[in-house]
Amino acid sequence: MRVFYSEDHRLHFPQAELSGGQFVTPFERPSRLEYILNRLRERQFLDVVAPEAVDMAPIAALLDSGYLTFLETAWDEWKAEGMGGEIIAANVPARGMHMDRIPENIDGKVGYYCHASETAITQGTWKAALSSVASAQAAQRHVAAGANAAFALCRPPGHHATADQYGGFCFINNAAVTAQMFRDSGAGRVAVLDIDFHHGNGTQDIFYERADVLFASLHGAPQQTYPYFIGYADEKGRGEGEGYNFNYPMLSGTGYSQWSAALDEAIAKISAWGAEVLVVSLGVDAYKDDPISFFRLESDDFTDAGRRIGRMKLPTVFCMEGGYAVEMVGLNTVNVLEGFADA
Ligand code: SP5
Ligand code: ZN
C-alpha cells in the first residue's frame, strides 16, 4: 500500500494547547508521525512518497472561501494587530449572539471561524494544513487510478474541521476533500467511515444534507467528551441527506467487543448501500492508553478492525486523524493497515 507523506507537517507545531486551564505541549505534535513512519518502515510499508502540489480547486469548491482566506491570512493579521502569542480563540459567538456578520478585527474573526479553543494557529499552520490535504489528494488520485488502497499520512488531522470552522486540532477536512474528489472523478456512492475516538463532526456537517456521501462514525458519547455538542445517534442527516448519516456514540470504558459490534453495524450500512469507494478517517485514539480518550482497545484490536474494513473489498483511502499515546500510535496505525491488507 502506497503511503503519501509530506515533511511540511512540521511547519505546524504550536507551543501551547489550552488544556484544563493550563497551556501544555499540544497532544497533536509532530513526533506522532515519526512513530508512524518508523513502524511503517519496520513492517515493510516501504512505498512512501511525497505528494504533488496541493490542488486548490476541489478545496475551494467544497469549503467556504472566507474561511480559506482567513486561514491563509490569520497569522499576518494577528501579528499586525500586535498580538504577542499564538492564535487562540477567546471570543466565540454563543447563544443569543449573531453570526450573520463577520467581524473585521482578527480577534473577532478567530472566534467566528473557531469552534474549540484548544487549537492554536501559528505561522506555519496554513502551509502545513495544505501539505496535509495534498497527501489526501495524492492518495485519492492513486486509488482513482486503480490502486486498491492508499494511506494519506495527514498531519494536521482534518475530521473536526467543517466548511468554515477549525478546532479539535483540525483546519482542512482531508477526508471530506477526498470523498468529494471521488465524487468528482466518477464514483456515484462514496462512504466515509470514521474510527477516530472523537466524533467526525466536520465531515458529518459537510455532507449532512447529501445522499451521495454516506458518513458513519464510531466515537465517545458527546455527553462525555469533545466535541460535546454533536455526535448523537439520532443525528441521521437532513433533507436529501436523511438516512445517510450514522453515529455510534459509546460511553467511557467501552472495549473492543462493543466497539467492534458498532464497527460491524457501520460496515453493514456501507455495504448494504452499495458504496463504490471508501474513505477511512483513521484515528487510533480509541487505544486504551490514549491520554485524552476513554475507550479500551488493545493494539491487536486495531489489526482486527483493519481486517473487518478490508473485507468490504472497496477501493479505500485512509486519512490519518488522531491518536496521542505517541509511542503506540505507530504500531496501532500500521496494525489497521496490515489487517486491511490481509483481509
Ligand atoms: C483529531 C482529534 O483527535 N482531535 C481531538 C481533539 C480533542 N480536543 C479536546 C482535547 C481535550 C484534552 N483534555 C485533556 C485532558 C487530559 N487529561
Ligand atoms: Zn480523535
Coordinates of C-alpha atoms and ligand atoms in Angstrom, one line a residue:
M1 CA 0.0 0.0 0.0
R2 CA 1.4 3.3 -1.0
V3 CA 1.9 6.0 1.7
F4 CA 1.7 9.7 0.9
Y5 CA 3.5 11.9 3.3
S6 CA 4.9 15.5 3.4
E7 CA 7.6 16.8 5.7
D8 CA 5.8 20.1 5.7
H9 CA 3.6 18.9 8.6
R10 CA 6.4 20.2 10.8
L11 CA 5.5 23.7 10.0
H12 CA 2.6 23.3 12.3
F13 CA 3.8 22.9 15.9
P14 CA 2.2 25.3 18.4
Q15 CA 3.9 25.7 21.7
A16 CA 0.7 25.7 23.5
E17 CA -2.6 23.8 23.9
L18 CA -5.2 25.1 26.3
S19 CA -6.0 22.1 28.5
G20 CA -7.5 22.1 31.9
G21 CA -6.9 25.8 32.3
Q22 CA -3.2 25.4 31.5
F23 CA -1.1 25.7 28.4
V24 CA 0.5 22.3 27.8
T25 CA 2.6 21.0 24.9
P26 CA 0.0 20.0 22.3
F27 CA -1.1 16.4 22.2
E28 CA -1.2 16.7 18.5
R29 CA 2.6 17.0 17.9
P30 CA 5.0 16.3 15.0
S31 CA 6.6 13.3 16.7
R32 CA 3.4 11.4 16.2
L33 CA 4.3 11.0 12.5
E34 CA 7.8 9.9 13.3
Y35 CA 6.5 7.0 15.3
I36 CA 4.2 6.1 12.4
L37 CA 6.9 6.3 9.8
N38 CA 9.2 4.2 11.9
R39 CA 6.6 1.4 12.2
L40 CA 5.7 1.6 8.6
R41 CA 9.4 1.0 7.7
E42 CA 9.8 -1.8 10.2
R43 CA 6.7 -3.5 8.9
Q44 CA 7.8 -3.2 5.2
F45 CA 5.5 -0.5 4.1
L46 CA 8.4 1.0 2.1
D47 CA 6.5 2.8 -0.7
V48 CA 6.4 6.2 1.0
V49 CA 6.2 9.2 -1.4
A50 CA 5.7 12.9 -1.1
P51 CA 2.5 14.3 -2.6
E52 CA 2.4 16.6 -5.6
A53 CA 1.5 20.2 -5.0
V54 CA -1.9 20.8 -3.5
D55 CA -4.8 21.2 -5.9
M56 CA -6.8 24.2 -4.5
A57 CA -9.8 23.8 -6.9
P58 CA -11.6 20.9 -5.1
I59 CA -10.9 22.5 -1.7
A60 CA -12.3 25.9 -2.8
A61 CA -15.3 24.2 -4.3
L62 CA -16.1 22.3 -1.1
L63 CA -15.2 24.8 1.7
D64 CA -16.1 28.4 2.5
S65 CA -14.0 31.0 0.6
G66 CA -13.9 33.4 3.6
Y67 CA -12.7 30.6 5.8
L68 CA -9.9 29.7 3.5
T69 CA -8.8 33.3 3.2
F70 CA -8.9 33.6 7.0
L71 CA -6.7 30.5 7.4
E72 CA -4.2 31.9 4.9
T73 CA -4.0 35.4 6.4
A74 CA -4.8 35.0 10.0
W75 CA -1.2 34.8 11.3
D76 CA -0.1 38.0 9.5
E77 CA -3.2 39.9 10.7
W78 CA -2.7 38.6 14.3
K79 CA 0.9 39.9 14.3
A80 CA -0.2 43.2 12.6
E81 CA -2.6 43.6 15.5
G82 CA 0.3 43.4 17.9
M83 CA -0.7 40.1 19.5
G84 CA 2.2 38.5 21.3
G85 CA 1.5 34.8 21.2
E86 CA -0.1 32.1 19.1
I87 CA -3.6 32.5 17.8
I88 CA -6.1 31.2 20.4
A89 CA -9.8 32.0 20.2
A90 CA -11.0 34.0 23.1
N91 CA -14.4 35.3 22.0
V92 CA -16.8 33.0 20.2
P93 CA -20.4 33.6 19.1
A94 CA -22.6 32.0 21.8
R95 CA -26.3 31.6 22.5
G96 CA -28.2 34.8 21.8
M97 CA -25.4 36.4 19.7
H98 CA -25.4 36.7 15.9
M99 CA -23.3 35.0 13.3
D100 CA -24.5 36.8 10.2
R101 CA -21.8 39.5 10.2
I102 CA -18.2 38.6 10.3
P103 CA -16.0 40.8 12.4
E104 CA -13.2 42.9 10.8
N105 CA -10.9 42.6 13.7
I106 CA -8.7 39.5 13.7
D107 CA -9.6 38.6 17.3
G108 CA -13.2 38.6 16.3
K109 CA -12.6 36.6 13.1
V110 CA -10.7 34.0 15.0
G111 CA -13.7 33.4 17.2
Y112 CA -16.0 33.4 14.2
Y113 CA -14.0 30.7 12.5
C114 CA -13.1 28.6 15.5
H115 CA -15.2 26.0 17.4
A116 CA -12.7 24.9 20.1
S117 CA -10.0 27.0 21.7
E118 CA -7.6 24.2 22.5
T119 CA -6.4 24.5 18.9
A120 CA -3.8 27.2 18.2
I121 CA -2.8 28.6 14.8
T122 CA 0.8 29.5 14.2
Q123 CA 2.9 31.0 11.4
G124 CA 3.2 27.6 9.6
T125 CA -0.3 26.3 10.1
W126 CA -1.7 27.2 6.7
K127 CA 1.2 25.6 4.8
A128 CA 1.1 22.5 7.0
A129 CA -2.6 22.1 6.5
L130 CA -2.2 22.4 2.7
S131 CA 0.5 19.8 2.8
S132 CA -1.7 17.5 4.8
V133 CA -4.6 17.8 2.3
A134 CA -2.1 17.4 -0.6
S135 CA -1.3 13.9 0.8
A136 CA -5.0 13.1 0.9
Q137 CA -5.5 14.3 -2.7
A138 CA -2.5 12.3 -3.9
A139 CA -3.9 9.2 -2.2
Q140 CA -7.3 9.8 -3.8
R141 CA -5.7 10.1 -7.3
H142 CA -3.7 6.9 -6.7
V143 CA -6.8 4.9 -5.8
A144 CA -9.0 6.6 -8.5
A145 CA -6.3 5.4 -11.0
G146 CA -6.7 1.8 -9.9
A147 CA -4.8 1.1 -6.8
N148 CA -6.9 -0.8 -4.2
A149 CA -5.8 1.3 -1.3
A150 CA -3.6 4.2 -0.2
F151 CA -2.6 5.7 3.1
A152 CA -2.5 9.5 3.4
L153 CA -0.3 10.2 6.4
C154 CA -2.0 13.5 7.1
R155 CA -1.0 16.0 9.8
P156 CA -2.6 18.2 10.9
P157 CA -5.7 15.9 11.0
G158 CA -9.0 17.0 9.4
H159 CA -12.2 15.4 10.6
H160 CA -13.2 18.1 13.1
A161 CA -12.9 21.0 10.5
T162 CA -16.2 22.0 8.9
A163 CA -16.6 24.1 5.7
D164 CA -15.9 27.2 7.8
Q165 CA -14.6 26.3 11.2
Y166 CA -11.4 24.9 12.7
G167 CA -10.9 23.1 16.0
G168 CA -10.0 19.8 17.5
F169 CA -6.5 20.1 16.0
C170 CA -8.0 20.3 12.5
F171 CA -8.1 23.0 9.9
I172 CA -8.9 21.5 6.5
N173 CA -11.1 18.4 6.3
N174 CA -8.8 15.9 4.5
A175 CA -11.3 13.1 4.4
A176 CA -14.1 15.3 3.1
V177 CA -12.0 16.7 0.3
T178 CA -11.0 13.1 -0.5
A179 CA -14.6 12.0 -0.6
Q180 CA -15.6 14.9 -2.8
M181 CA -12.8 14.2 -5.2
F182 CA -14.0 10.6 -5.6
R183 CA -17.4 12.0 -6.5
D184 CA -15.8 14.4 -9.0
S185 CA -13.8 11.5 -10.5
G186 CA -17.0 9.5 -11.2
A187 CA -17.8 7.5 -8.1
G188 CA -21.5 7.6 -7.5
R189 CA -21.6 6.5 -3.9
V190 CA -18.8 7.4 -1.5
A191 CA -18.7 6.2 2.1
V192 CA -16.7 7.8 4.9
L193 CA -16.0 5.6 7.9
D194 CA -14.6 7.5 10.9
I195 CA -13.0 5.3 13.5
D196 CA -11.1 8.1 15.4
F197 CA -12.2 8.2 19.0
H198 CA -13.8 11.6 18.5
H199 CA -16.9 12.3 16.5
G200 CA -16.1 13.4 13.0
N201 CA -18.3 16.5 13.3
G202 CA -16.7 18.3 10.4
T203 CA -17.3 15.5 8.0
Q204 CA -20.8 15.0 9.2
D205 CA -21.6 18.6 8.8
I206 CA -20.2 18.9 5.3
F207 CA -22.2 16.0 4.0
Y208 CA -25.3 16.2 6.3
E209 CA -27.7 17.2 3.6
R210 CA -26.3 15.0 0.9
A211 CA -27.3 11.5 -0.2
D212 CA -24.2 10.8 -2.3
V213 CA -21.8 10.6 0.5
L214 CA -22.6 8.4 3.5
F215 CA -21.0 9.1 6.8
A216 CA -20.6 6.7 9.7
S217 CA -18.7 7.5 12.9
L218 CA -17.7 5.5 16.0
H219 CA -16.9 7.8 18.9
G220 CA -17.0 8.7 22.5
A221 CA -20.5 9.8 23.6
P222 CA -20.9 13.5 23.2
Q223 CA -22.3 14.0 26.7
Q224 CA -18.9 12.8 28.0
T225 CA -16.3 14.1 25.6
Y226 CA -15.4 16.6 22.8
P227 CA -16.9 17.8 20.6
Y228 CA -19.8 17.7 23.1
F229 CA -22.5 19.3 21.1
I230 CA -22.8 16.9 18.2
G231 CA -22.5 13.2 17.5
Y232 CA -25.6 11.7 19.0
A233 CA -27.2 8.6 17.4
D234 CA -30.4 10.5 16.4
E235 CA -28.5 12.7 14.0
K236 CA -29.4 10.9 10.8
G237 CA -29.0 13.6 8.1
R238 CA -31.3 16.3 6.9
G239 CA -33.3 16.8 3.7
E240 CA -31.9 14.7 0.9
G241 CA -29.2 13.6 3.3
E242 CA -31.7 12.0 5.7
G243 CA -30.7 8.4 6.2
Y244 CA -27.1 8.8 5.1
N245 CA -25.5 9.7 8.5
F246 CA -24.8 7.1 11.1
N247 CA -23.4 7.8 14.6
Y248 CA -22.3 5.2 17.1
P249 CA -21.6 7.0 20.3
M250 CA -20.2 4.9 23.1
L251 CA -19.7 5.5 26.8
S252 CA -16.5 5.7 28.8
G253 CA -14.9 2.3 29.3
T254 CA -16.1 0.9 26.0
G255 CA -14.0 -2.1 25.0
Y256 CA -13.5 -4.0 21.7
S257 CA -16.5 -6.3 21.9
Q258 CA -18.9 -3.4 21.9
W259 CA -16.8 -1.2 19.6
S260 CA -16.4 -3.9 17.0
A261 CA -20.1 -4.6 17.1
A262 CA -20.7 -0.9 16.2
L263 CA -18.0 -1.2 13.5
D264 CA -19.8 -4.2 12.0
E265 CA -23.1 -2.2 12.0
A266 CA -21.4 0.7 10.3
I267 CA -19.8 -1.7 7.8
A268 CA -23.2 -3.3 7.1
K269 CA -24.8 0.1 6.4
I270 CA -22.0 1.0 4.0
S271 CA -22.1 -2.4 2.2
A272 CA -25.9 -2.5 2.0
W273 CA -25.9 0.9 0.5
G274 CA -23.6 -0.2 -2.3
A275 CA -20.7 2.2 -1.6
E276 CA -18.3 2.2 -4.5
V277 CA -15.3 3.6 -2.7
L278 CA -14.4 4.1 1.0
V279 CA -12.6 6.9 2.8
V280 CA -11.5 5.9 6.3
S281 CA -10.8 8.6 8.9
L282 CA -8.1 6.7 10.7
G283 CA -7.6 7.8 14.2
V284 CA -6.1 5.4 16.8
D285 CA -7.1 7.3 19.9
A286 CA -9.6 4.6 20.8
Y287 CA -6.5 2.9 22.2
K288 CA -6.7 2.0 25.9
D289 CA -3.8 4.3 27.0
D290 CA -4.7 7.3 24.9
P291 CA -4.2 10.3 27.2
I292 CA -7.3 12.2 26.1
S293 CA -9.7 9.4 25.3
F294 CA -11.7 6.7 27.2
F295 CA -12.1 3.6 25.1
R296 CA -10.2 0.4 25.8
L297 CA -8.9 -1.0 22.5
E298 CA -5.8 -3.1 22.6
S299 CA -3.1 -2.9 19.8
D300 CA -4.3 -6.2 18.4
D301 CA -7.8 -5.0 18.1
F302 CA -6.7 -2.5 15.5
T303 CA -5.5 -5.3 13.4
D304 CA -8.8 -7.0 13.6
A305 CA -10.6 -3.7 12.9
G306 CA -8.5 -3.3 9.8
R307 CA -9.4 -6.8 8.7
R308 CA -13.1 -6.1 9.1
I309 CA -12.8 -3.0 7.0
G310 CA -10.7 -4.8 4.4
R311 CA -13.4 -7.5 4.0
M312 CA -15.6 -4.8 2.3
K313 CA -13.2 -5.1 -0.6
L314 CA -13.7 -1.5 -1.5
P315 CA -11.1 0.8 -3.0
T316 CA -10.0 2.7 0.1
V317 CA -8.2 5.8 1.1
F318 CA -7.1 6.0 4.7
C319 CA -6.6 9.6 6.1
M320 CA -4.7 9.8 9.3
E321 CA -6.6 11.6 12.1
G322 CA -5.9 11.4 15.8
G323 CA -4.0 9.2 18.3
Y324 CA -2.0 10.7 21.1
A325 CA -0.3 7.8 23.0
V326 CA 2.6 8.7 20.9
E327 CA 4.8 5.6 21.3
M328 CA 1.9 3.4 20.4
V329 CA 0.4 5.5 17.6
G330 CA 2.7 3.9 15.0
L331 CA 2.0 0.3 16.0
N332 CA -1.7 0.8 16.2
T333 CA -1.9 2.6 12.9
V334 CA 0.2 0.1 11.0
N335 CA -1.9 -2.7 12.6
V336 CA -5.0 -1.3 10.9
L337 CA -3.3 -1.1 7.6
E338 CA -1.9 -4.6 7.9
G339 CA -5.2 -6.1 8.9
F340 CA -6.8 -4.4 6.0
A341 CA -4.2 -5.7 3.6
D342 CA -4.5 -9.3 5.0
A343 CA -8.3 -9.4 4.8
Ligands
SP5_1 C1 -8.2 14.8 15.6 C2 -8.5 14.6 17.1 O1 -8.4 13.5 17.6 N1 -8.9 15.7 17.8 C3 -9.2 15.7 19.1 C4 -9.5 17.0 19.7 C5 -9.7 16.9 21.2 N2 -9.9 18.1 21.8 C6 -10.1 18.1 23.2 C7 -8.9 17.8 24.0 C8 -9.2 17.8 25.4 C9 -8.0 17.4 26.1 N3 -8.2 17.3 27.5 C10 -7.1 16.8 28.2 C11 -7.4 16.1 29.5 C12 -6.2 15.4 29.9 N4 -6.4 14.5 31.0
ZN2 ZN -9.6 11.9 17.9

